Short mmCIF file of C-alpha atoms and ligand atoms in Angstrom, two decimals:
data_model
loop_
_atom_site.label_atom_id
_atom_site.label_comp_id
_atom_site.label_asym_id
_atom_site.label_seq_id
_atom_site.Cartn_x
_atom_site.Cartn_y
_atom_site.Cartn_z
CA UNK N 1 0.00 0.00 0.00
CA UNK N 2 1.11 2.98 -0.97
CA UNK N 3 1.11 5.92 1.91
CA UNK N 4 -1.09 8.94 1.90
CA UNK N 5 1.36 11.22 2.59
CA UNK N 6 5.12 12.09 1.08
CA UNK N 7 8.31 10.58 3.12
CA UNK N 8 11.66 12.58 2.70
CA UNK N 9 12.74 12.09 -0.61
CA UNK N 10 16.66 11.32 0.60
CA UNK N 11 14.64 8.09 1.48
CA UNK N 12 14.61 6.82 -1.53
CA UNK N 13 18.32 6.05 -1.78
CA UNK N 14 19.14 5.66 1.67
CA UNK N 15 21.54 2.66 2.09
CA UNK N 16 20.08 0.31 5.10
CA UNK N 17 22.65 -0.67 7.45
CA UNK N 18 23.08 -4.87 7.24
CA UNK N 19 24.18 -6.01 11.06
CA UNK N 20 25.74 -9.48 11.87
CA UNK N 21 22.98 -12.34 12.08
CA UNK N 22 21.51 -12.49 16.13
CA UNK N 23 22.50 -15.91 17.53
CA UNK N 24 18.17 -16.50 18.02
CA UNK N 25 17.59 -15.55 14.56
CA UNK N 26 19.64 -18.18 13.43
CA UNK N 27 18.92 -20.37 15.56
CA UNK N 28 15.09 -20.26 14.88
CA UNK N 29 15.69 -21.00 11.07
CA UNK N 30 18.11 -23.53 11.56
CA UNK N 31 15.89 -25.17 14.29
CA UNK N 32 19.00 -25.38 16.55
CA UNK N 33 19.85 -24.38 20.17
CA UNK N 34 20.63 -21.29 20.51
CA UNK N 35 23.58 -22.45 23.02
CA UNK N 36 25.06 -24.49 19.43
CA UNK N 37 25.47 -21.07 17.47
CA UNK N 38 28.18 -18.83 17.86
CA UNK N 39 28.73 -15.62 17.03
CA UNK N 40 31.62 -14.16 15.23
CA UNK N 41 29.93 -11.27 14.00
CA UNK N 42 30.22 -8.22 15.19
CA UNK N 43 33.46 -7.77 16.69
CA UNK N 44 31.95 -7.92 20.27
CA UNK N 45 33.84 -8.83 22.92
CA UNK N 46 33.94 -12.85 23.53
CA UNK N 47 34.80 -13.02 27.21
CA UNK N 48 31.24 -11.08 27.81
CA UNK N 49 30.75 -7.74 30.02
CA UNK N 50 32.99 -6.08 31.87
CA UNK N 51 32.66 -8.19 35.72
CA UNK N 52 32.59 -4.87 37.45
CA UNK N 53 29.92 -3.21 34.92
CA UNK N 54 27.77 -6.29 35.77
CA UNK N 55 28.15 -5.59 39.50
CA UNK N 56 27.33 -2.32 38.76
CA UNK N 57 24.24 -2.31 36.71
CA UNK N 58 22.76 -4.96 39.30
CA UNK N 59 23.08 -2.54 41.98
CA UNK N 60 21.16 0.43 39.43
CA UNK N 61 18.11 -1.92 38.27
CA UNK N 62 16.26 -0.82 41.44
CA UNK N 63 16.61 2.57 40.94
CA UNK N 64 15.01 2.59 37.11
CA UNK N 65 12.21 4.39 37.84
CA UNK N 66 14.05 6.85 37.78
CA UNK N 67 15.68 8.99 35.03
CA UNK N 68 19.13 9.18 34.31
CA UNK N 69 21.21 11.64 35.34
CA UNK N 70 20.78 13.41 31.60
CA UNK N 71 24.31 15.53 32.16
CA UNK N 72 25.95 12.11 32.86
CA UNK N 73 28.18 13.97 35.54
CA UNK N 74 30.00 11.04 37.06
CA UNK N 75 31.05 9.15 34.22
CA UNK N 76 32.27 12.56 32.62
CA UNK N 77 34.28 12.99 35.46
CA UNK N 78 35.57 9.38 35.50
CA UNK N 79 36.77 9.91 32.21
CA UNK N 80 37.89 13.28 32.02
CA UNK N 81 40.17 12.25 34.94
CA UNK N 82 41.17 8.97 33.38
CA UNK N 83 42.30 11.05 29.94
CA UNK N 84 43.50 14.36 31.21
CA UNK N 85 40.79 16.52 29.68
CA UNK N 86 37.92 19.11 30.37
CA UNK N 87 34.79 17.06 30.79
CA UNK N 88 33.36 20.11 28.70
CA UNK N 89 35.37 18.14 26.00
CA UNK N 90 33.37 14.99 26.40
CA UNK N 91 29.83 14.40 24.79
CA UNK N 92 28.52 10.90 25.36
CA UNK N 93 26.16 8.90 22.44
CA UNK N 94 24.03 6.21 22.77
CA UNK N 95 26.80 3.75 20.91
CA UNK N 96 29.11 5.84 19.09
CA UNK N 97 27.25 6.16 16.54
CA UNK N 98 25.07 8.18 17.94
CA UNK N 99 28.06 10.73 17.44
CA UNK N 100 28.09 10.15 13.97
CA UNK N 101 24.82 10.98 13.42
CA UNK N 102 24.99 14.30 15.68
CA UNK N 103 28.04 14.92 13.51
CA UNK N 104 25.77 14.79 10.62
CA UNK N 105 23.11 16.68 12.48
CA UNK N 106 25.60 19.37 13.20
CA UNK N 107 27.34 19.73 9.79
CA UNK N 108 25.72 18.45 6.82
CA UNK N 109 23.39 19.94 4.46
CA UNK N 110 22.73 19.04 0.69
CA UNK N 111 25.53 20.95 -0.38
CA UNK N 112 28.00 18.85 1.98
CA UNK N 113 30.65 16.55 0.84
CA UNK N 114 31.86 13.95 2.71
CA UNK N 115 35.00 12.46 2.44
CA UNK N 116 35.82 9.24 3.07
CA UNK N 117 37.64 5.83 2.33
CA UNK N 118 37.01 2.58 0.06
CA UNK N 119 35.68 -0.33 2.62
CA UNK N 120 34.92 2.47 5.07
CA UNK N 121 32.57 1.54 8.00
CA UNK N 122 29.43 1.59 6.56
CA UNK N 123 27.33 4.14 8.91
CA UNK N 124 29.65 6.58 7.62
CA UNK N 125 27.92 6.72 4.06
CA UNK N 126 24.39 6.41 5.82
CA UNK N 127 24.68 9.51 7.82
CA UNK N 128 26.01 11.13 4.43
CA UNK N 129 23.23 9.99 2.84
CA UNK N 130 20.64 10.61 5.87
CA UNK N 131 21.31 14.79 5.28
CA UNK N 132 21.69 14.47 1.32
CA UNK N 133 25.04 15.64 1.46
CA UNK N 134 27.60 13.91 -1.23
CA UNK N 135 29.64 11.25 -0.26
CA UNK N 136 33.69 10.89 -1.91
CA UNK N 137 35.12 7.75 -1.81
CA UNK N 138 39.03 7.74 -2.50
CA UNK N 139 40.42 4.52 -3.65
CA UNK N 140 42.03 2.22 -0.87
CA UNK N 141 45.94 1.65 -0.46
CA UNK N 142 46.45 -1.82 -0.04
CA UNK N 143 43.04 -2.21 1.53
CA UNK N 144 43.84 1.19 3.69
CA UNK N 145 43.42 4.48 3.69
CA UNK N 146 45.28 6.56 1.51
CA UNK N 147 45.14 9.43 3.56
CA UNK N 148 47.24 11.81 1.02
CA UNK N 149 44.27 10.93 -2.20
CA UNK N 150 41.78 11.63 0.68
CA UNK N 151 43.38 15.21 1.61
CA UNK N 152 43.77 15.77 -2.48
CA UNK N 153 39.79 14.79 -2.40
CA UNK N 154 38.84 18.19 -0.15
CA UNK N 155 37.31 20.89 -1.59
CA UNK N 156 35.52 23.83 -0.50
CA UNK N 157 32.40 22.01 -0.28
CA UNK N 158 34.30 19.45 2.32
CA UNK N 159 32.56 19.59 5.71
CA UNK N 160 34.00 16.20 6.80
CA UNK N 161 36.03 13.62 6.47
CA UNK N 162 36.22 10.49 8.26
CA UNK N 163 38.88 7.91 9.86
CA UNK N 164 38.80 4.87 11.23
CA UNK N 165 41.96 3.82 12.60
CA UNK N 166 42.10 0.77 13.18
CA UNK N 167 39.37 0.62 9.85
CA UNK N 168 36.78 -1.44 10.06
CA UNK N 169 35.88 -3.89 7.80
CA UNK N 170 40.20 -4.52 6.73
CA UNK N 171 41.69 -4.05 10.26
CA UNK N 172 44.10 -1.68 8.89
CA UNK N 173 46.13 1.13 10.83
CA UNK N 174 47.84 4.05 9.89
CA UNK N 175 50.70 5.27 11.93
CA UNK N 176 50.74 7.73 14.59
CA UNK N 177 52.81 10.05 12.47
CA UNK N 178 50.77 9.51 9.49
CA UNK N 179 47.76 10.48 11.26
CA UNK N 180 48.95 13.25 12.67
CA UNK N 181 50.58 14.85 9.25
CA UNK N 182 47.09 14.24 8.24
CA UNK N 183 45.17 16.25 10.41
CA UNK N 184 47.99 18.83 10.51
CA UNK N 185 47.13 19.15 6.45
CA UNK N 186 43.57 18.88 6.88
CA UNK N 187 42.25 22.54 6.09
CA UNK N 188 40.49 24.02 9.07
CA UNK N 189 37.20 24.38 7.28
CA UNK N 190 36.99 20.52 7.42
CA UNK N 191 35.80 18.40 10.27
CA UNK N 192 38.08 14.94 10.95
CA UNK N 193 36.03 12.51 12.45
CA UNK N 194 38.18 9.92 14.15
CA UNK N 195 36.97 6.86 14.99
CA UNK N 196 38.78 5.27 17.48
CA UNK N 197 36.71 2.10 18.46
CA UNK N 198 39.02 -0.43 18.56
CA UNK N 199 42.30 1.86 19.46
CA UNK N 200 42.15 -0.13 22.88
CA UNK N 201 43.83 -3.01 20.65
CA UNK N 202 46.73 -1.43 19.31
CA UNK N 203 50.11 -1.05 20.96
CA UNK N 204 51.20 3.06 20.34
CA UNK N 205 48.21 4.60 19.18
CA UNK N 206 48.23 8.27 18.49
CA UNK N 207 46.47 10.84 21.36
CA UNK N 208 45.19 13.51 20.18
CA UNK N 209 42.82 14.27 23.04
CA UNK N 210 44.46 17.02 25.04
CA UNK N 211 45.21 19.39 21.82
CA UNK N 212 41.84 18.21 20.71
CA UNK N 213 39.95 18.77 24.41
CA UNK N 214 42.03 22.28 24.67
CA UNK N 215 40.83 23.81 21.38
CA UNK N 216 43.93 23.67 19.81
CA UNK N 217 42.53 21.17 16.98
CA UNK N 218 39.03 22.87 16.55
CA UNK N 219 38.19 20.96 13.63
CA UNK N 220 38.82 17.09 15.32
CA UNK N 221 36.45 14.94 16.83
CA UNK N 222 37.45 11.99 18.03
CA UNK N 223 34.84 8.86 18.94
CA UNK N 224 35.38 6.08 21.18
CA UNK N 225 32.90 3.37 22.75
CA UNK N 226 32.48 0.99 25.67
CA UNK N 227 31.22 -1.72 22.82
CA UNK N 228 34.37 -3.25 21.68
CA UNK N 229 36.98 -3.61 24.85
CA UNK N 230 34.62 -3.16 27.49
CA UNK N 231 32.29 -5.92 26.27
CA UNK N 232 28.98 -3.74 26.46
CA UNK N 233 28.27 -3.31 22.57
CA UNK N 234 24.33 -4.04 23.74
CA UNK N 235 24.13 -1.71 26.34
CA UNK N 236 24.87 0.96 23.20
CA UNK N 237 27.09 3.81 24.56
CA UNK N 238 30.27 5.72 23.66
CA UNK N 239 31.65 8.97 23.65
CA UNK N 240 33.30 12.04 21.61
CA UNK N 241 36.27 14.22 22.49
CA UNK N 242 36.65 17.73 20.81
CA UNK N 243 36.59 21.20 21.25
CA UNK N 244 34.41 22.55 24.05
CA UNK N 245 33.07 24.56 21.91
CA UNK N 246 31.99 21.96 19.12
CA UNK N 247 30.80 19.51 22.52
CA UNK N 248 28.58 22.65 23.48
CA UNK N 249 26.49 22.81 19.81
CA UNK N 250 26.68 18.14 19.76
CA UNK N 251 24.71 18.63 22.68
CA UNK N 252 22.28 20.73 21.93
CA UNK N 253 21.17 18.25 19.10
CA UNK N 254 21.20 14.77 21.66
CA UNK N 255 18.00 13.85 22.66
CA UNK N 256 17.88 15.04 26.76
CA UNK N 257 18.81 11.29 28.45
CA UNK N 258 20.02 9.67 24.99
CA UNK N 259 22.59 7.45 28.04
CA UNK N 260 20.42 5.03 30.02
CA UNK N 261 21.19 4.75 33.73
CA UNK N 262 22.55 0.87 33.56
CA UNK N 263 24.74 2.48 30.31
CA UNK N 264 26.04 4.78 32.97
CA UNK N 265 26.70 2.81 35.66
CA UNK N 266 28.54 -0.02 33.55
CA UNK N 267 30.47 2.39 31.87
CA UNK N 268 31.54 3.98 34.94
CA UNK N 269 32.66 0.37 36.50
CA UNK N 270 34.11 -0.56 33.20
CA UNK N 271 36.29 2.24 33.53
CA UNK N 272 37.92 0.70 36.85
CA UNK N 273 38.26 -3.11 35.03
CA UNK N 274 41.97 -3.34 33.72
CA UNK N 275 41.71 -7.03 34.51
CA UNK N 276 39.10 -7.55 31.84
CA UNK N 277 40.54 -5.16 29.56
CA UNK N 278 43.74 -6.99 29.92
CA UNK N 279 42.34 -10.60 29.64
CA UNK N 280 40.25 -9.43 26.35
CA UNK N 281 43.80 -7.78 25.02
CA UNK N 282 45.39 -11.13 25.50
CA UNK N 283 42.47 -13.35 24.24
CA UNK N 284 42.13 -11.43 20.85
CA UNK N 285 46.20 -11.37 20.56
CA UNK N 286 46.12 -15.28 21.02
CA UNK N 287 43.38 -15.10 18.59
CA UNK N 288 44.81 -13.29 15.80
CA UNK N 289 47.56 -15.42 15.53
CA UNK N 290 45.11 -18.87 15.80
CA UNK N 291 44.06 -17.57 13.09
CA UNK N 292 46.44 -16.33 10.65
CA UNK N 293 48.65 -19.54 11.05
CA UNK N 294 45.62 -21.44 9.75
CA UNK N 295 45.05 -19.04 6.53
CA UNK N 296 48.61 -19.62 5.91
CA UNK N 297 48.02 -23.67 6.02
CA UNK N 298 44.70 -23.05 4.36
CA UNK N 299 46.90 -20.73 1.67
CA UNK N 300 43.93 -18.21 2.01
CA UNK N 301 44.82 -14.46 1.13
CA UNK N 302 43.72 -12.74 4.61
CA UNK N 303 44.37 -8.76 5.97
CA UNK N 304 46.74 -8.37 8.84
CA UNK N 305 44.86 -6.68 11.00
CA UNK N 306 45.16 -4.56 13.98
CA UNK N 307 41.68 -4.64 15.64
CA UNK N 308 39.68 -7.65 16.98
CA UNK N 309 38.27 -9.28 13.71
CA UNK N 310 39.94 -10.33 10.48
CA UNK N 311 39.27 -10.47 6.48
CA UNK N 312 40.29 -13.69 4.76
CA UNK N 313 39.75 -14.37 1.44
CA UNK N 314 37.85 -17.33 0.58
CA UNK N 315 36.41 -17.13 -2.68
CA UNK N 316 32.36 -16.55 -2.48
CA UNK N 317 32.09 -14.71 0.95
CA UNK N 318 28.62 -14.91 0.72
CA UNK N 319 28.75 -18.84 0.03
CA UNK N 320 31.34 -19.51 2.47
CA UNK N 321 29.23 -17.59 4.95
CA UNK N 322 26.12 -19.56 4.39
CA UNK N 323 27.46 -22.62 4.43
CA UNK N 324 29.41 -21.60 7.86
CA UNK N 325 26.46 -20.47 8.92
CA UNK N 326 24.40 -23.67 8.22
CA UNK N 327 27.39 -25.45 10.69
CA UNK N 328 26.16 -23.02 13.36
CA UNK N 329 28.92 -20.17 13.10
CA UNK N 330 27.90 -16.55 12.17
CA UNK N 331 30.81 -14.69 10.54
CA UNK N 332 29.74 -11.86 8.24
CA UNK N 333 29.63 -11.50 4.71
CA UNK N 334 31.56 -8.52 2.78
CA UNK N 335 29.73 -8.41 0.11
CA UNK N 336 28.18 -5.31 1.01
CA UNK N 337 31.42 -3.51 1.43
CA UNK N 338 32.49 -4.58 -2.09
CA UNK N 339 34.54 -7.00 -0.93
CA UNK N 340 32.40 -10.11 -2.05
CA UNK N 341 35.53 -12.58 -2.28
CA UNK N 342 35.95 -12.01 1.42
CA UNK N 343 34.39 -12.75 4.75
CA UNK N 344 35.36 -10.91 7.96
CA UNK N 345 35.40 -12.90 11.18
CA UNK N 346 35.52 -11.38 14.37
CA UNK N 347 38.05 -13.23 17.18
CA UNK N 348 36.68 -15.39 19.48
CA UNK N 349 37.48 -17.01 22.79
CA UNK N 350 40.17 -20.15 22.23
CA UNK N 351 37.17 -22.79 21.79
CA UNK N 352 35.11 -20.61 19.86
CA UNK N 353 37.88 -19.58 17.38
CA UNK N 354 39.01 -23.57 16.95
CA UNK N 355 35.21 -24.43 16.14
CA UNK N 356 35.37 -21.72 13.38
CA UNK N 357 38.79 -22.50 12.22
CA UNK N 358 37.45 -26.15 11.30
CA UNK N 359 33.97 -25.05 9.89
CA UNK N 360 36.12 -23.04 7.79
CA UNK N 361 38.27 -25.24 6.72
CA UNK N 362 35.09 -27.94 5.82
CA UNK N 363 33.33 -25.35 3.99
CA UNK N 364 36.21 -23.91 2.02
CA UNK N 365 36.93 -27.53 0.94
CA UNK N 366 33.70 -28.43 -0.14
CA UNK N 367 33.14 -25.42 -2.21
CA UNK N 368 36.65 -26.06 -3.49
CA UNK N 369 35.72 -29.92 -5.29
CA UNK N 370 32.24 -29.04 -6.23
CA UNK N 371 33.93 -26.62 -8.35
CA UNK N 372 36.25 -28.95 -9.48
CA UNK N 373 33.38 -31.09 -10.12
CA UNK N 374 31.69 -28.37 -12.15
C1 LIG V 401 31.94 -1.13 16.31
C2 LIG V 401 32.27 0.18 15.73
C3 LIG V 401 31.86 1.34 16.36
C4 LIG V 401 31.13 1.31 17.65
O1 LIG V 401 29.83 1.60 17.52
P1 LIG V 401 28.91 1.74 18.82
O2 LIG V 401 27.77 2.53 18.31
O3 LIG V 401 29.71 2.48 19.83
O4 LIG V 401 28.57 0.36 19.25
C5 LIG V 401 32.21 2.56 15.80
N1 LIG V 401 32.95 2.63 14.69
C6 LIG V 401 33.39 1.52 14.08
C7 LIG V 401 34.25 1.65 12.88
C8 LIG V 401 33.03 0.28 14.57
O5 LIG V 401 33.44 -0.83 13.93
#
């Protein structure tokens, strides 16, 4: 049925984000247990919550008739403290991509380009689309970001340009001096987005967040969330760092208690848990190299990556991960990224990854002869 009245035309086009499969979904068409599946999806964290943000948000549940605290004072403070800034520098988002959209919000009109990478996360060119604005893909570098074509792809229409670093879908990093020639070159007219979501897995990253949180760097945002190394991707919460300034017109846009009172409360315990954040460190190094050592005895092509997930090339992605699937082990297919010959596969704990490894290897195979067999 056609409706009675007109939707915004930027509708029309707008790409529709694809998540990785839910464990009941799957489980429900497969007729399986839900306990069989697992879930290698999403890059979530495999060793579960933070302990201490459990704790935590048991001690809040009797408390939710109430609203949250909308100004989110404690956990500003907790991380101010913890990253030597303003906590006028901090705005907090319902998942950090709630920052992405205020970003949009904020900064994009119809006339708007956006800049941003080949295999780029894929909310970026949603939000471009979601305000009309134009979105510029530059070319990848070996599956990275080229940040040089993307500074040569600014003009005066530019009103932002995004990183992820480490980039998700490929796992690939720039340095910390690259990144910071880049901004340096970036002209102040531009906003850089940086997403830093999985920094917590990399050895040296780059701070920016005290020039950024003291107004030196106006024109740099940069995003983190409690979803990847704090294990609390479904409580949905995460944070920006810029200017005070720029945090002073973000929120004026966020709805007034966009941070729910158990987000709050984990993500202040979280905060206190290196333990977990240690163990989940370890258990995705241990991973990563599980798993390259079998693409190199499997001879598949695969991304060395510097986050918690990794792209191997196996052919037809979206076969491979249907067939995986069908064994009871969600990876996600990259077809939508343009990347159809690949699968991504986010790292597991030690039994989980094993499982996968050998569904892997069975469905590779099998795909392999019935080729051979026509
Ligand atoms: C997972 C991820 C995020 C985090 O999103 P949340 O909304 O905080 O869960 C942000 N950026 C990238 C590139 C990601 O892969």
């Amino acid at each position: 049925m056609p409706l009675p009245f007109q939707l915004n035309p930027v509708l029309e086009r707008l790409p529709v984000y694809q998540p990785g499969r839910p464990i009941e979904e799957v489980a429900r068409e497969l007729n399986l247990p839900a306990a069989d599946i697992i879930k290698l999806a999403s890059n979530e964290n495999p060793l579960g919550p933070s302990p201490k943000a459990l704790a935590a948000m048991r001690k809040t549940l009797s408390s939710l008739n109430l609203y949250p605290d909308g100004n989110a004072f404690y956990l500003k403070q907790k991380l101010a403290t913890k990253l030597g800034i303003t906590p006028g520098a901090i705005i907090l988002g319902n998942g950090s991509n709630e920052i992405i959209e205020l970003l949009g919000h904020a900064l994009l009109t119809p006339e708007s380009e956006v800049v941003v990478s080949q295999y780029c996360f894929a909310v970026y060119p949603i939000v471009t689309a979601l305000f009309g604005a134009k979105l510029v893909t530059v070319p990848a570098k070996n599956y990275g970001h080229d940040l040089d074509a993307m500074l040569a792809a600014i003009t005066p229409k530019t009103r932002l340009v995004f990183v992820a670093n480490p980039n998700n879908p490929t796992g690939t990093v720039v340095s910390p001096d690259e990144l910071r020639s880049f901004v340096n070159a970036v002209p102040p007219h531009v906003v850089v987005a940086l997403d830093k979501a999985y920094v917590e897995f990399i050895e040296l990253p780059a701070d920016l967040s005290h020039e950024v949180s003291t107004g030196l760097r106006p024109n740099v945002i940069l995003m983190r969330t409690f979803s990847k190394i704090y294990g609390l991707a479904g409580l949905r919460i995460g944070y920006g760092i810029a200017a005070p300034e720029f945090i002073t017109a973000l929120e004026k846009i966020r709805q007034p208690f966009n941070i729910n009172a158990l987000a709050q409360a984990a993500a202040l315990a979280a905060l206190d848990d290196d333990k977990h954040v240690e163990n989940t460190r370890r258990t995705n190094k241990r991973g990563m190299k599980l798993y390259t050592k079998a693409f190199k005895e499997l001879s598949l092509e695969f991304i060395p990556s510097a986050a918690n997930f990794i792209l191997v090339r196996v052919g037809d992605g979206t076969r491979v991960f249907a067939e995986m699937q069908k064994l009871g082990v969600i990876v996600r297919p990259m077809a939508g990224y343009g990347l159809g010959e690949w699968i991504r596969i986010s790292i597991g704990t030690p039994k989980e990854n094993h499982r996968c490894i050998e569904v892997l290897k069975t469905c590779v195979s099998d795909l392999q002869s019935r080729n051979i067999d026509g």
